[in-house]
Amino acid sequence: MEEYAFFPGCIAKNVYPGIEKATRIVFEKLGIGLRDYEYSCCPPPGVLACYDKPSWLVMGARNLSQSEKDGLNPMTVCSGCYGTLHNVWYALKNDPDLMGFVNDHLGRIDAEYKGKVHPIHFVDILKNYKEKIAELKEIDLGLNVAVHYGCHYLKPSSVTGENSERPTLLDELVGLAGCKAVPFKDGLTCCGAGGGVMSGEPDVSLKIINTKLNNMKDANVDAIVNICSFCHMQFDQSQKKLKTTEIPVLHLNQLFGLAFGIRPKHLALHTHLVSTRDLEKKLKDLKKGGE
């Protein structure tokens, strides 16, 4: 069985448990094992890294070291967590002196990172299971969705290796659930949460997300589908503050859970601030129509 170390991150673990639950359900159905470790915060790539990079590197390396003894690559469900862990891995593997500095500090807690495991974003696993996902689909969801990658999955492209200007992976993946990724204005802009903007400049953060939400609204989408739990929180919580849109927010694993016939309750959709009831009713009618 293919297996990964599951790095849920703070948001999926503490704020949106439906993301963690959906991930475990979807990956179990795909026959992919997930093993748990004693992780800490990633920590955030746009906050701690800006004012205390040494601590950011050491904390990130400590997280990477947890599953190294078992040879399991840590898998993230948040583009922010991925950004930190991937950038730490990249920096250390290209700088032996920096690796030595980090391990000097890790040695104080009897830990060591050798660079033998590297982080992987969950979508980079799912893209290798397209046929299996299509086989498991019980409901053709038929939704028009706005897809959102999250900045740290795509950038910097020199590190991630992704096409940061014309990505197509999410269009393909939501298509497996019977959904259409609808283009909308400035589709690749930031959600406005990262870099400490949400906490340090909340008005600026809301202005950024409001523009993005209204662009999605103008495209008449049924839902927002994301691959980042931090962005997920921004989309869900900001709509309640702004009160200008009511677009349901789904993590990609929740979308696949619905397509696999999992009840919304078991994906914790009821815990979202933006109601998913109309969406659930539509899917219920689709399921009845297929019976």
Tab-separated table of C-alpha atoms in Angstrom:
chain	number	residue	atom	x	y	z
A	1	MET	CA	0.000	0.000	0.000
A	2	GLU	CA	1.219	3.478	-0.851
A	3	GLU	CA	1.601	5.398	2.400
A	4	TYR	CA	2.343	8.946	3.537
A	5	ALA	CA	2.829	10.809	6.792
A	6	PHE	CA	-0.260	12.980	7.233
A	7	PHE	CA	0.539	16.607	8.069
A	8	PRO	CA	-2.929	18.138	8.627
A	9	GLY	CA	-1.743	21.577	9.756
A	10	CYS	CA	-3.341	23.825	12.360
A	11	ILE	CA	-6.467	24.874	10.441
A	12	ALA	CA	-7.633	21.427	9.352
A	13	LYS	CA	-6.888	20.036	12.796
A	14	ASN	CA	-8.461	22.766	14.908
A	15	VAL	CA	-10.803	24.957	12.840
A	16	TYR	CA	-12.129	22.913	9.895
A	17	PRO	CA	-12.088	19.263	10.967
A	18	GLY	CA	-14.130	18.378	7.894
A	19	ILE	CA	-11.002	18.822	5.793
A	20	GLU	CA	-9.120	16.254	7.853
A	21	LYS	CA	-12.106	13.880	7.925
A	22	ALA	CA	-12.679	14.155	4.171
A	23	THR	CA	-8.997	13.554	3.493
A	24	ARG	CA	-8.962	10.383	5.570
A	25	ILE	CA	-12.150	9.106	3.903
A	26	VAL	CA	-11.030	9.844	0.341
A	27	PHE	CA	-7.545	8.431	0.802
A	28	GLU	CA	-8.867	5.277	2.464
A	29	LYS	CA	-11.193	4.699	-0.494
A	30	LEU	CA	-8.258	5.189	-2.850
A	31	GLY	CA	-6.239	2.633	-0.889
A	32	ILE	CA	-3.619	5.139	0.249
A	33	GLY	CA	-2.363	4.857	3.823
A	34	LEU	CA	-1.931	7.878	6.088
A	35	ARG	CA	0.178	7.684	9.236
A	36	ASP	CA	0.050	10.228	12.067
A	37	TYR	CA	2.994	11.883	13.799
A	38	GLU	CA	3.481	14.469	16.547
A	39	TYR	CA	3.704	17.581	14.418
A	40	SER	CA	3.713	21.235	15.418
A	41	CYS	CA	2.634	24.283	13.413
A	42	CYS	CA	4.445	24.261	10.037
A	43	PRO	CA	5.185	27.321	10.839
A	44	PRO	CA	3.590	29.877	8.442
A	45	PRO	CA	5.764	30.837	5.459
A	46	GLY	CA	4.677	34.472	5.369
A	47	VAL	CA	4.893	35.269	9.078
A	48	LEU	CA	7.691	33.649	11.082
A	49	ALA	CA	9.947	33.305	8.031
A	50	CYS	CA	9.918	37.079	7.601
A	51	TYR	CA	11.231	38.035	11.029
A	52	ASP	CA	12.931	34.923	12.427
A	53	LYS	CA	14.058	32.736	9.554
A	54	PRO	CA	16.388	30.543	11.664
A	55	SER	CA	13.506	29.505	13.946
A	56	TRP	CA	11.278	28.958	10.903
A	57	LEU	CA	13.884	26.657	9.360
A	58	VAL	CA	14.448	24.689	12.565
A	59	MET	CA	10.728	24.222	13.239
A	60	GLY	CA	10.087	23.183	9.646
A	61	ALA	CA	12.985	20.732	9.701
A	62	ARG	CA	11.776	19.296	13.002
A	63	ASN	CA	8.424	18.536	11.349
A	64	LEU	CA	10.141	16.941	8.353
A	65	SER	CA	12.262	14.793	10.672
A	66	GLN	CA	9.273	13.151	12.360
A	67	SER	CA	8.556	10.594	9.640
A	68	GLU	CA	12.090	10.313	8.251
A	69	LYS	CA	12.929	7.284	10.376
A	70	ASP	CA	10.045	5.472	8.672
A	71	GLY	CA	10.902	6.799	5.219
A	72	LEU	CA	7.490	8.422	4.742
A	73	ASN	CA	7.091	11.702	2.892
A	74	PRO	CA	4.814	14.148	4.763
A	75	MET	CA	1.626	15.023	2.877
A	76	THR	CA	-0.081	18.389	3.347
A	77	VAL	CA	-3.654	19.552	2.711
A	78	CYS	CA	-2.728	23.232	2.972
A	79	SER	CA	-0.734	25.191	0.408
A	80	GLY	CA	0.754	27.311	3.207
A	81	CYS	CA	2.044	24.258	5.067
A	82	TYR	CA	3.322	22.902	1.774
A	83	GLY	CA	5.074	26.203	1.068
A	84	THR	CA	6.933	26.140	4.374
A	85	LEU	CA	7.913	22.480	4.351
A	86	HIS	CA	8.861	22.491	0.676
A	87	ASN	CA	10.918	25.676	0.957
A	88	VAL	CA	12.680	24.402	4.093
A	89	TRP	CA	13.473	21.109	2.364
A	90	TYR	CA	14.720	22.943	-0.737
A	91	ALA	CA	16.896	25.350	1.276
A	92	LEU	CA	18.493	22.613	3.375
A	93	LYS	CA	19.200	20.200	0.546
A	94	ASN	CA	21.055	22.943	-1.326
A	95	ASP	CA	23.052	24.285	1.631
A	96	PRO	CA	25.046	21.788	3.756
A	97	ASP	CA	26.091	24.546	6.154
A	98	LEU	CA	22.468	25.493	6.751
A	99	MET	CA	21.603	21.822	7.267
A	100	GLY	CA	24.370	21.643	9.860
A	101	PHE	CA	23.094	24.761	11.624
A	102	VAL	CA	19.566	23.354	11.783
A	103	ASN	CA	20.714	19.978	13.086
A	104	ASP	CA	22.817	21.629	15.785
A	105	HIS	CA	19.567	23.038	17.147
A	106	LEU	CA	17.539	19.868	16.556
A	107	GLY	CA	20.153	17.913	18.478
A	108	ARG	CA	19.046	19.667	21.645
A	109	ILE	CA	15.772	17.721	21.444
A	110	ASP	CA	17.422	14.532	20.147
A	111	ALA	CA	16.112	15.112	16.632
A	112	GLU	CA	17.861	15.181	13.257
A	113	TYR	CA	16.831	15.823	9.677
A	114	LYS	CA	18.916	14.195	6.938
A	115	GLY	CA	16.907	15.353	3.935
A	116	LYS	CA	15.773	11.842	3.013
A	117	VAL	CA	12.054	12.688	2.980
A	118	HIS	CA	10.391	15.636	1.315
A	119	PRO	CA	6.902	17.158	1.530
A	120	ILE	CA	4.216	16.484	-1.041
A	121	HIS	CA	0.943	18.302	-1.639
A	122	PHE	CA	-2.079	16.004	-1.625
A	123	VAL	CA	-3.126	17.055	-5.146
A	124	ASP	CA	0.179	15.750	-6.470
A	125	ILE	CA	-0.876	12.354	-5.170
A	126	LEU	CA	-4.456	12.547	-6.418
A	127	LYS	CA	-3.342	13.418	-9.943
A	128	ASN	CA	-1.888	9.905	-10.161
A	129	TYR	CA	-5.240	8.354	-9.202
A	130	LYS	CA	-7.513	9.838	-11.857
A	131	GLU	CA	-8.798	6.477	-13.089
A	132	LYS	CA	-9.497	5.250	-9.557
A	133	ILE	CA	-11.323	8.485	-8.678
A	134	ALA	CA	-13.489	8.098	-11.781
A	135	GLU	CA	-14.297	4.504	-10.757
A	136	LEU	CA	-15.277	5.531	-7.213
A	137	LYS	CA	-17.572	8.351	-8.330
A	138	GLU	CA	-21.206	7.621	-7.471
A	139	ILE	CA	-22.669	11.067	-8.185
A	140	ASP	CA	-21.951	13.314	-11.152
A	141	LEU	CA	-22.028	16.566	-9.185
A	142	GLY	CA	-22.701	18.832	-12.163
A	143	LEU	CA	-21.469	21.971	-10.404
A	144	ASN	CA	-19.886	25.082	-11.857
A	145	VAL	CA	-17.009	25.844	-9.524
A	146	ALA	CA	-14.307	28.448	-8.982
A	147	VAL	CA	-11.003	26.712	-8.259
A	148	HIS	CA	-8.344	28.241	-6.020
A	149	TYR	CA	-4.813	26.886	-5.666
A	150	GLY	CA	-3.316	29.078	-2.969
A	151	CYS	CA	-0.129	31.035	-3.660
A	152	HIS	CA	2.335	28.658	-2.034
A	153	TYR	CA	1.378	25.656	-4.153
A	154	LEU	CA	2.285	27.471	-7.351
A	155	LYS	CA	5.034	29.876	-6.303
A	156	PRO	CA	7.944	30.281	-6.473
A	157	SER	CA	7.855	28.193	-9.649
A	158	SER	CA	11.653	27.832	-9.528
A	159	VAL	CA	11.158	25.771	-6.362
A	160	THR	CA	7.752	24.145	-6.916
A	161	GLY	CA	8.240	23.317	-10.594
A	162	GLU	CA	4.614	24.267	-11.290
A	163	ASN	CA	3.274	26.504	-14.064
A	164	SER	CA	2.255	29.440	-11.913
A	165	GLU	CA	0.588	31.407	-14.717
A	166	ARG	CA	-1.532	28.799	-16.504
A	167	PRO	CA	-2.179	25.879	-14.150
A	168	THR	CA	-4.734	23.310	-15.300
A	169	LEU	CA	-4.506	20.536	-12.697
A	170	LEU	CA	-7.534	21.590	-10.638
A	171	ASP	CA	-9.663	21.983	-13.762
A	172	GLU	CA	-8.872	18.352	-14.553
A	173	LEU	CA	-9.449	17.077	-11.017
A	174	VAL	CA	-12.825	18.757	-10.425
A	175	GLY	CA	-13.845	17.414	-13.831
A	176	LEU	CA	-13.483	13.897	-12.424
A	177	ALA	CA	-16.317	14.757	-10.000
A	178	GLY	CA	-18.508	15.966	-12.850
A	179	CYS	CA	-17.791	19.644	-12.189
A	180	LYS	CA	-16.706	22.430	-14.497
A	181	ALA	CA	-14.014	24.903	-13.468
A	182	VAL	CA	-15.391	28.271	-14.533
A	183	PRO	CA	-12.894	31.000	-15.480
A	184	PHE	CA	-13.254	34.228	-13.515
A	185	LYS	CA	-11.440	37.552	-13.484
A	186	ASP	CA	-8.020	37.537	-11.790
A	187	GLY	CA	-8.422	33.874	-10.955
A	188	LEU	CA	-4.888	33.382	-9.648
A	189	THR	CA	-4.771	36.311	-7.233
A	190	CYS	CA	-4.066	35.782	-3.532
A	191	CYS	CA	-6.975	35.209	-1.151
A	192	GLY	CA	-5.607	38.031	0.993
A	193	ALA	CA	-4.977	35.994	4.130
A	194	GLY	CA	-1.297	35.119	3.980
A	195	GLY	CA	1.802	36.991	5.036
A	196	GLY	CA	0.162	38.099	8.264
A	197	VAL	CA	-2.238	40.342	6.321
A	198	MET	CA	-5.357	38.746	7.819
A	199	SER	CA	-4.237	39.506	11.378
A	200	GLY	CA	-2.054	42.572	10.814
A	201	GLU	CA	-4.126	44.463	8.235
A	202	PRO	CA	-7.632	42.953	8.379
A	203	ASP	CA	-9.207	45.753	6.325
A	204	VAL	CA	-6.722	45.180	3.510
A	205	SER	CA	-7.300	41.436	3.732
A	206	LEU	CA	-11.069	41.881	3.436
A	207	LYS	CA	-10.684	44.246	0.500
A	208	ILE	CA	-8.595	41.687	-1.391
A	209	ILE	CA	-10.941	38.781	-0.697
A	210	ASN	CA	-14.038	40.869	-1.423
A	211	THR	CA	-12.775	41.618	-4.929
A	212	LYS	CA	-12.030	37.953	-5.530
A	213	LEU	CA	-15.397	36.806	-4.167
A	214	ASN	CA	-17.295	39.277	-6.332
A	215	ASN	CA	-15.388	38.095	-9.395
A	216	MET	CA	-16.487	34.561	-8.548
A	217	LYS	CA	-20.054	35.729	-8.020
A	218	ASP	CA	-20.037	37.415	-11.433
A	219	ALA	CA	-19.029	34.070	-12.943
A	220	ASN	CA	-22.175	32.460	-11.414
A	221	VAL	CA	-20.332	29.656	-9.663
A	222	ASP	CA	-22.089	27.144	-7.414
A	223	ALA	CA	-19.125	26.690	-5.079
A	224	ILE	CA	-15.507	27.567	-4.393
A	225	VAL	CA	-13.158	24.577	-4.465
A	226	ASN	CA	-9.762	24.997	-2.811
A	227	ILE	CA	-6.716	22.908	-1.953
A	228	CYS	CA	-5.571	24.988	1.011
A	229	SER	CA	-7.156	24.931	4.463
A	230	PHE	CA	-5.901	28.452	5.258
A	231	CYS	CA	-7.456	29.849	2.072
A	232	HIS	CA	-10.560	27.798	2.901
A	233	MET	CA	-10.863	29.620	6.220
A	234	GLN	CA	-10.434	32.988	4.513
A	235	PHE	CA	-13.160	32.282	1.940
A	236	ASP	CA	-15.597	30.930	4.520
A	237	GLN	CA	-15.099	33.389	7.375
A	238	SER	CA	-14.702	36.518	5.242
A	239	GLN	CA	-18.056	36.016	3.546
A	240	LYS	CA	-19.771	36.188	6.913
A	241	LYS	CA	-17.977	39.441	7.695
A	242	LEU	CA	-18.548	41.053	4.298
A	243	LYS	CA	-22.145	39.850	3.783
A	244	THR	CA	-21.927	40.480	0.025
A	245	THR	CA	-21.751	36.874	-1.194
A	246	GLU	CA	-22.925	33.437	-0.032
A	247	ILE	CA	-20.849	31.009	-2.070
A	248	PRO	CA	-20.333	27.581	-0.441
A	249	VAL	CA	-16.690	26.689	0.179
A	250	LEU	CA	-15.383	23.153	-0.319
A	251	HIS	CA	-11.936	21.683	0.102
A	252	LEU	CA	-11.178	19.416	-2.865
A	253	ASN	CA	-11.302	16.320	-0.651
A	254	GLN	CA	-14.794	17.324	0.509
A	255	LEU	CA	-15.828	17.641	-3.141
A	256	PHE	CA	-14.536	14.153	-3.884
A	257	GLY	CA	-16.229	12.862	-0.748
A	258	LEU	CA	-19.563	14.140	-2.073
A	259	ALA	CA	-18.887	12.595	-5.480
A	260	PHE	CA	-18.097	9.275	-3.767
A	261	GLY	CA	-21.540	9.366	-2.148
A	262	ILE	CA	-20.399	10.331	1.363
A	263	ARG	CA	-23.074	12.150	3.351
A	264	PRO	CA	-22.394	15.894	3.848
A	265	LYS	CA	-22.691	15.408	7.623
A	266	HIS	CA	-19.761	12.991	7.581
A	267	LEU	CA	-17.707	15.604	5.729
A	268	ALA	CA	-18.635	18.193	8.411
A	269	LEU	CA	-20.130	20.599	5.885
A	270	HIS	CA	-22.497	21.762	8.618
A	271	THR	CA	-19.527	23.307	10.439
A	272	HIS	CA	-18.894	25.830	7.655
A	273	LEU	CA	-20.055	29.397	8.260
A	274	VAL	CA	-21.396	29.793	4.726
A	275	SER	CA	-24.348	27.427	4.461
A	276	THR	CA	-24.059	24.476	2.100
A	277	ARG	CA	-27.746	23.520	2.418
A	278	ASP	CA	-28.799	24.617	-1.079
A	279	LEU	CA	-25.829	22.759	-2.503
A	280	GLU	CA	-26.677	19.666	-0.483
A	281	LYS	CA	-30.307	19.797	-1.660
A	282	LYS	CA	-29.177	19.950	-5.267
A	283	LEU	CA	-26.933	16.933	-4.758
A	284	LYS	CA	-29.688	15.043	-2.945
A	285	ASP	CA	-32.013	15.611	-5.893
A	286	LEU	CA	-29.286	14.418	-8.259
A	287	LYS	CA	-28.830	11.253	-6.211
A	288	LYS	CA	-32.564	10.570	-6.216
A	289	GLY	CA	-32.697	11.109	-9.952
A	290	GLY	CA	-29.999	8.525	-10.446
A	291	GLU	CA	-31.725	5.859	-8.359
